[in-house]
Amino acid sequence: MGKTKIGPSILIYPMPTLLVGAEVDGKPNFLAIAWCGIANGTPPMISVALRHERYTLKGIKQNGTFSVNVPSVDLVKEADYCGVRSGANADKVAVCNFNVFYGEVEKAPLIEQCPINLECHVVHMLELGSHCLIVGRIEETHVSDDCLTDGRPDVDKIRPFIFVSPPRRYQAFGEVVAKAFSVGLELEK
Amino acid sequence: MGKTKIGPSILIYPMPTLLVGAEVDGKPNFLAIAWCGIANGTPPMISVALRHERYTLKGIKQNGTFSVNVPSVDLVKEADYCGVRSGANADKVAVCNFNVFYGEVEKAPLIEQCPINLECHVVHMLELGSHCLIVGRIEETHVSDDCLTDGRPDVDKIRPFIFVSPPRRYQAFGEVVAKAFSVGLELEK
């Protein structure tokens, strides 16, 4: 099988579309990001990469707190909007009709319409180049009641979506391929 | 809409399934991880979180290099296997029949069968708790020729898959929902 070198590229699939929330100058704002990953298991931590000039980053630095909200596919327009416009010159909460609520972490605004909401405290900030990599400790997680089955988060009700880039589009989750931590053991037979 | 607090939880969708490669004591090994994110744009950097006791982490610390390989859905068994077994007592390359090749970065083994391969140098390591968060600079990216269209990576040929947890299963990519950096602007109309 032949291979082609395309130079150092950010080419990872799948990527999420998440809404990072912060209060900037006292007002809630949300930014769509795909550059996010789980950073630690115990205690639970998440990493998000934001371009230095991002308006939302200003708020995270002001408060040392932020939120991460997982949108459902019903919110694809709102999530996209939060990626193309800046809070510096748009009231994203108003345009998107977000109902904002708060949990225990101060100045970490949460979006009621998003089925999952994480409240975070900043524990590390790495200035890496074009972006600041923020590691946050997840202090609390909220799940919409209509996305629970037997009290547990149910991804088929949450209906998250994928950011696919290239070619810069959003896709739903598709067919179930296999059971994890299980199917691989067939190779030992 | 009601919300239920479920305590600090790692609840992000979608997550990838990626194969992190390293040479451990001079021998290539691969570990499946979902805890990975893009960390920086310029220069391109990626973050991966590995449990401290992971065999692969030993190799990354020995060499200061690693690889990230994106499997296609055809490799779901192999990817899963690389998540459930440890290189300390299994020869994953042999069991999975991986054809290993190398690029410019020393001791960063790449899997020919994976459509995308990233070669990385470690630039940061954060000891966070249960996991070590490794930030790597992507030095080169390889794409399988049969996954290119007009010389560019084509996700419909790459056919990556999603790690969905809970409930711990793999899913294919589904229907295209919308065009990114575009559909959100409809909200301004």
Coordinates of C-alpha atoms in Angstrom, one line a residue:
Chain A
M1 CA 0.0 0.0 0.0
G2 CA 1.5 3.3 -1.0
K3 CA 1.6 6.3 1.3
T4 CA 1.8 10.0 0.5
K5 CA 3.4 12.6 2.9
I6 CA 1.3 15.7 3.2
G7 CA 3.4 17.6 5.7
P8 CA 2.7 18.0 9.4
S9 CA -1.1 18.1 9.6
I10 CA -3.9 18.1 12.1
L11 CA -5.7 15.1 10.7
I12 CA -7.7 13.2 13.3
Y13 CA -11.1 11.7 13.0
P14 CA -13.6 12.0 14.6
M15 CA -13.6 15.4 16.3
P16 CA -16.4 16.7 18.5
T17 CA -18.2 20.0 18.3
L18 CA -18.4 21.4 21.8
L19 CA -19.5 24.8 23.2
V20 CA -17.0 26.2 25.7
G21 CA -18.6 28.8 28.0
A22 CA -17.1 31.6 30.0
E23 CA -18.1 34.9 31.4
V24 CA -16.3 37.7 29.6
D25 CA -16.5 41.1 31.4
G26 CA -19.4 39.7 33.4
K27 CA -21.4 38.4 30.4
P28 CA -21.8 34.8 29.3
N29 CA -20.3 33.8 26.0
F30 CA -19.9 30.5 24.1
L31 CA -17.4 29.4 21.6
A32 CA -17.6 26.3 19.4
I33 CA -14.5 24.2 19.4
A34 CA -13.4 20.8 18.0
W35 CA -9.9 20.9 19.6
C36 CA -10.7 19.2 22.9
G37 CA -9.7 16.0 24.6
I38 CA -9.9 14.1 27.8
A39 CA -6.8 14.8 29.8
N40 CA -7.1 12.7 33.0
G41 CA -9.2 10.1 34.5
T42 CA -8.9 10.6 38.3
P43 CA -9.7 13.3 39.0
P44 CA -11.6 13.9 35.7
M45 CA -10.0 16.6 33.5
I46 CA -10.5 17.9 30.0
S47 CA -8.3 19.9 27.7
V48 CA -9.4 22.6 25.3
A49 CA -7.3 24.5 22.8
L50 CA -8.2 28.1 22.1
R51 CA -6.5 30.6 19.8
H52 CA -4.8 33.3 21.9
E53 CA -7.0 36.1 20.5
R54 CA -10.3 34.4 21.3
Y55 CA -12.8 36.5 23.2
T56 CA -13.8 33.5 25.3
L57 CA -10.2 32.9 26.4
K58 CA -10.2 36.4 27.9
G59 CA -13.1 35.3 30.1
I60 CA -11.4 32.1 31.1
K61 CA -8.3 34.0 32.2
Q62 CA -10.4 36.5 34.1
N63 CA -12.2 33.8 36.1
G64 CA -10.2 30.6 36.1
T65 CA -13.3 28.8 35.2
F66 CA -15.2 27.6 32.1
S67 CA -17.9 25.2 31.0
V68 CA -18.1 22.6 28.2
N69 CA -21.5 21.9 26.7
V70 CA -22.2 19.0 24.3
P71 CA -24.9 20.0 21.8
S72 CA -27.3 17.6 20.2
V73 CA -27.8 17.5 16.4
D74 CA -30.9 19.7 16.9
L75 CA -28.4 22.5 17.8
V76 CA -26.1 22.2 14.8
K77 CA -27.0 25.7 13.6
E78 CA -26.4 27.3 17.0
A79 CA -23.1 25.4 17.5
D80 CA -21.9 26.5 14.1
Y81 CA -22.9 30.0 14.7
C82 CA -20.8 30.0 17.9
G83 CA -17.8 29.0 15.8
V84 CA -18.1 31.6 13.1
R85 CA -19.0 34.7 15.1
S86 CA -17.1 36.3 18.0
G87 CA -18.6 37.4 21.3
A88 CA -16.7 40.7 20.8
N89 CA -19.3 41.8 18.4
A90 CA -22.3 39.4 18.6
D91 CA -24.6 38.5 21.5
K92 CA -24.5 34.7 20.8
V93 CA -26.8 33.9 23.8
A94 CA -29.5 36.1 22.3
V95 CA -29.1 35.0 18.7
C96 CA -29.1 31.3 19.7
N97 CA -31.8 31.7 22.3
F98 CA -29.7 29.8 24.8
N99 CA -31.2 29.5 28.3
V100 CA -28.2 30.0 30.5
F101 CA -27.9 28.5 34.0
Y102 CA -25.2 28.0 36.6
G103 CA -24.0 25.2 38.8
E104 CA -21.5 25.3 41.6
V105 CA -18.5 26.7 39.7
E106 CA -18.7 30.5 39.6
K107 CA -18.8 32.2 36.2
A108 CA -19.1 29.0 34.2
P109 CA -22.3 29.5 32.3
L110 CA -24.1 26.4 31.1
I111 CA -26.6 26.0 28.2
E112 CA -29.9 24.3 29.3
Q113 CA -30.6 23.1 25.7
C114 CA -27.4 21.1 25.5
P115 CA -27.9 17.6 26.9
I116 CA -24.6 17.5 28.7
N117 CA -22.9 20.3 30.6
L118 CA -19.5 20.2 32.4
E119 CA -18.4 22.7 35.0
C120 CA -14.6 23.2 35.1
H121 CA -11.9 24.9 37.1
V122 CA -8.6 25.7 35.2
V123 CA -5.7 23.7 36.5
H124 CA -3.1 24.3 33.8
M125 CA -2.5 26.7 30.9
L126 CA 0.1 25.9 28.3
E127 CA 1.0 28.7 25.8
L128 CA 1.9 26.5 22.8
G129 CA 2.1 28.7 19.7
S130 CA -1.1 29.8 18.0
H131 CA -3.2 28.3 20.8
C132 CA -3.5 28.2 24.5
L133 CA -4.1 24.6 25.8
I134 CA -6.3 24.8 28.9
V135 CA -6.6 21.8 31.2
G136 CA -9.6 22.0 33.4
R137 CA -10.8 19.8 36.3
I138 CA -14.4 18.7 35.8
E139 CA -16.3 19.6 39.0
E140 CA -19.8 18.7 38.1
T141 CA -21.7 17.2 35.2
H142 CA -25.3 17.9 34.3
V143 CA -27.4 15.7 32.0
S144 CA -30.8 16.7 30.7
D145 CA -33.5 14.4 32.2
D146 CA -34.9 13.5 28.8
C147 CA -31.5 12.1 27.9
L148 CA -31.3 9.6 30.7
T149 CA -32.4 6.0 30.7
D150 CA -32.6 4.3 34.1
G151 CA -30.7 7.3 35.5
R152 CA -27.8 7.0 33.1
P153 CA -26.7 9.1 30.1
D154 CA -28.1 7.6 26.9
V155 CA -26.2 8.6 23.8
D156 CA -29.1 7.6 21.5
K157 CA -31.2 10.3 23.3
I158 CA -28.3 12.8 23.5
R159 CA -27.7 12.5 19.7
P160 CA -24.3 14.3 19.6
F161 CA -22.7 15.0 16.2
I162 CA -19.2 14.9 14.7
F163 CA -17.1 17.7 13.2
V164 CA -15.5 16.2 10.1
S165 CA -12.6 18.2 8.7
P166 CA -11.6 18.0 6.0
P167 CA -14.1 18.5 4.4
R168 CA -15.6 20.8 7.1
R169 CA -19.1 19.3 7.7
Y170 CA -21.1 17.9 10.5
Q171 CA -22.2 14.3 10.6
A172 CA -24.5 12.3 12.8
F173 CA -23.4 9.1 14.5
G174 CA -23.9 6.0 12.2
E175 CA -24.4 2.3 12.6
V176 CA -23.0 0.4 15.6
V177 CA -19.9 -1.5 14.4
A178 CA -18.8 -3.5 17.4
K179 CA -18.8 -3.8 21.1
A180 CA -15.7 -2.2 22.7
F181 CA -13.3 -4.0 25.0
S182 CA -14.6 -7.2 23.5
V183 CA -14.5 -7.6 19.7
G184 CA -10.7 -7.5 19.7
L185 CA -10.4 -10.7 21.7
E186 CA -11.7 -12.6 18.7
L187 CA -8.1 -12.2 17.3
E188 CA -6.8 -14.5 20.0
K189 CA -9.1 -17.4 18.8
Chain B
M1 CA -36.1 21.1 30.9
G2 CA -34.9 19.3 34.0
K3 CA -31.3 18.4 34.6
T4 CA -29.7 15.8 36.8
K5 CA -26.3 16.1 38.4
I6 CA -24.2 12.9 37.9
G7 CA -21.0 14.1 39.6
P8 CA -17.8 15.0 37.9
S9 CA -17.7 12.8 34.8
I10 CA -15.8 12.4 31.6
L11 CA -18.8 12.6 29.3
I12 CA -17.8 13.9 25.9
Y13 CA -19.1 12.8 22.5
P14 CA -17.7 11.9 20.0
M15 CA -14.4 10.4 21.0
P16 CA -11.9 8.9 18.5
T17 CA -10.2 5.5 18.6
L18 CA -6.6 6.0 17.8
L19 CA -3.5 3.8 17.9
V20 CA -0.5 5.4 19.7
G21 CA 2.8 3.8 18.7
A22 CA 6.1 3.8 20.5
E23 CA 9.2 1.6 20.7
V24 CA 9.4 0.0 24.1
D25 CA 12.8 -1.5 24.8
G26 CA 13.5 -1.3 21.1
K27 CA 10.3 -3.1 20.0
P28 CA 7.3 -1.4 18.4
N29 CA 4.1 -1.4 20.4
F30 CA 0.6 0.2 19.9
L31 CA -2.0 1.2 22.4
A32 CA -5.6 2.2 21.6
I33 CA -6.7 5.4 23.1
A34 CA -9.8 7.7 23.0
W35 CA -8.4 10.4 25.2
C36 CA -6.7 12.6 22.6
G37 CA -7.2 16.1 21.3
I38 CA -5.7 18.7 19.1
A39 CA -3.5 21.0 21.2
N40 CA -2.2 23.6 18.8
G41 CA -2.6 24.8 15.3
T42 CA 0.7 26.4 14.4
P43 CA 2.9 24.4 14.8
P44 CA 0.5 21.4 14.7
M45 CA 0.4 19.6 18.1
I46 CA -1.7 16.8 19.5
S47 CA -2.3 15.7 23.1
V48 CA -2.8 12.2 24.3
A49 CA -3.5 11.0 27.9
L50 CA -2.0 7.7 29.0
R51 CA -2.3 6.0 32.3
H52 CA 1.0 6.2 34.2
E53 CA 1.5 2.4 34.3
R54 CA 1.0 2.0 30.5
Y55 CA 3.6 0.0 28.7
T56 CA 3.5 2.4 25.8
L57 CA 4.2 5.3 28.0
K58 CA 7.5 3.7 29.1
G59 CA 8.6 3.8 25.4
I60 CA 7.5 7.3 24.9
K61 CA 9.6 8.4 27.9
Q62 CA 12.5 6.4 26.6
N63 CA 12.5 8.0 23.2
G64 CA 10.7 11.3 23.4
T65 CA 8.8 10.3 20.3
F66 CA 5.5 8.6 19.4
S67 CA 3.1 8.1 16.6
V68 CA -0.7 8.4 16.2
N69 CA -2.4 6.2 13.7
V70 CA -6.1 6.6 12.7
P71 CA -7.6 3.2 11.9
S72 CA -10.4 2.6 9.5
V73 CA -13.5 0.6 10.4
D74 CA -11.9 -2.4 8.8
L75 CA -9.5 -2.4 11.7
V76 CA -12.0 -2.3 14.5
K77 CA -11.0 -5.6 15.9
E78 CA -7.3 -4.8 15.8
A79 CA -7.9 -1.4 17.4
D80 CA -9.9 -2.9 20.2
Y81 CA -7.3 -5.6 20.8
C82 CA -4.7 -2.9 21.2
G83 CA -6.9 -1.4 24.0
V84 CA -7.5 -4.6 26.0
R85 CA -4.1 -6.2 25.9
S86 CA -0.8 -4.8 27.1
G87 CA 2.4 -5.0 25.2
A88 CA 4.1 -6.2 28.4
N89 CA 2.7 -9.7 27.7
A90 CA 1.4 -9.7 24.1
D91 CA 3.0 -9.1 20.8
K92 CA 0.3 -6.8 19.4
V93 CA 2.1 -6.3 16.1
A94 CA 2.1 -10.0 15.4
V95 CA -1.4 -10.7 16.6
C96 CA -2.8 -7.8 14.5
N97 CA -0.5 -8.5 11.5
F98 CA 0.5 -4.8 11.4
N99 CA 3.0 -3.8 8.8
V100 CA 5.2 -1.4 10.6
F101 CA 7.1 1.4 8.8
Y102 CA 9.0 4.5 9.9
G103 CA 9.2 8.0 8.7
E104 CA 11.6 10.8 9.8
V105 CA 11.0 10.7 13.5
E106 CA 13.1 8.0 15.1
K107 CA 11.4 5.2 17.1
A108 CA 7.9 6.4 16.1
P109 CA 6.5 3.2 14.5
L110 CA 3.7 3.7 12.0
I111 CA 1.0 1.2 10.9
E112 CA 0.8 0.8 7.1
Q113 CA -2.8 -0.5 7.3
C114 CA -4.0 2.7 9.1
P115 CA -5.0 5.3 6.5
I116 CA -3.5 8.2 8.5
N117 CA -0.2 8.2 10.4
L118 CA 1.2 11.1 12.4
E119 CA 4.9 11.2 13.6
C120 CA 5.4 13.2 16.8
H121 CA 8.0 14.6 19.0
V122 CA 7.1 15.1 22.7
V123 CA 7.1 18.8 23.7
H124 CA 5.3 18.7 27.1
M125 CA 4.4 16.0 29.7
L126 CA 2.0 16.9 32.4
E127 CA 1.6 14.5 35.3
L128 CA -2.0 15.1 36.2
G129 CA -3.2 12.3 38.4
S130 CA -4.1 8.9 37.1
H131 CA -2.8 9.9 33.6
C132 CA 0.2 11.6 31.9
L133 CA -0.9 14.2 29.4
I134 CA 1.6 14.2 26.5
V135 CA 1.7 17.1 24.1
G136 CA 3.5 16.2 20.8
R137 CA 4.5 18.2 17.8
I138 CA 3.3 16.6 14.6
E139 CA 6.4 16.4 12.4
E140 CA 4.9 14.6 9.4
T141 CA 1.6 13.1 8.3
H142 CA 1.2 10.1 6.0
V143 CA -2.0 9.2 4.1
S144 CA -2.6 6.0 2.3
D145 CA -2.8 6.6 -1.4
D146 CA -6.1 4.8 -1.8
C147 CA -7.6 7.3 0.7
L148 CA -6.7 10.4 -1.3
T149 CA -9.0 12.2 -3.8
D150 CA -7.2 14.7 -6.0
G151 CA -4.2 14.4 -3.7
R152 CA -6.2 15.3 -0.6
P153 CA -7.4 13.1 2.4
D154 CA -10.9 11.9 1.7
V155 CA -12.8 10.9 4.8
D156 CA -15.3 8.8 2.9
K157 CA -12.4 6.6 1.8
I158 CA -10.6 6.8 5.2
R159 CA -13.8 5.5 7.0
P160 CA -12.8 6.3 10.6
F161 CA -15.0 5.3 13.5
I162 CA -16.2 6.6 16.8
F163 CA -15.6 5.3 20.3
V164 CA -18.9 5.9 22.1
S165 CA -18.7 5.6 25.9
P166 CA -21.1 5.1 27.6
P167 CA -22.2 2.5 26.4
R168 CA -18.7 1.4 25.2
R169 CA -19.2 0.6 21.5
Y170 CA -17.8 1.6 18.2
Q171 CA -20.0 3.4 15.6
A172 CA -19.4 4.4 12.0
F173 CA -19.9 7.9 10.8
G174 CA -23.5 8.6 9.8
E175 CA -25.4 11.0 7.6
V176 CA -24.1 14.5 6.8
V177 CA -26.1 17.0 8.8
A178 CA -24.8 20.4 7.6
K179 CA -21.9 22.3 6.2
A180 CA -19.6 23.7 8.8
F181 CA -18.7 27.5 9.1
S182 CA -21.9 28.1 7.1
V183 CA -25.1 26.7 8.4
G184 CA -25.0 28.9 11.6
L185 CA -25.2 32.1 9.6
E186 CA -28.9 31.2 8.8
L187 CA -29.6 32.4 12.3
E188 CA -28.8 35.9 11.3
K189 CA -31.4 36.0 8.6

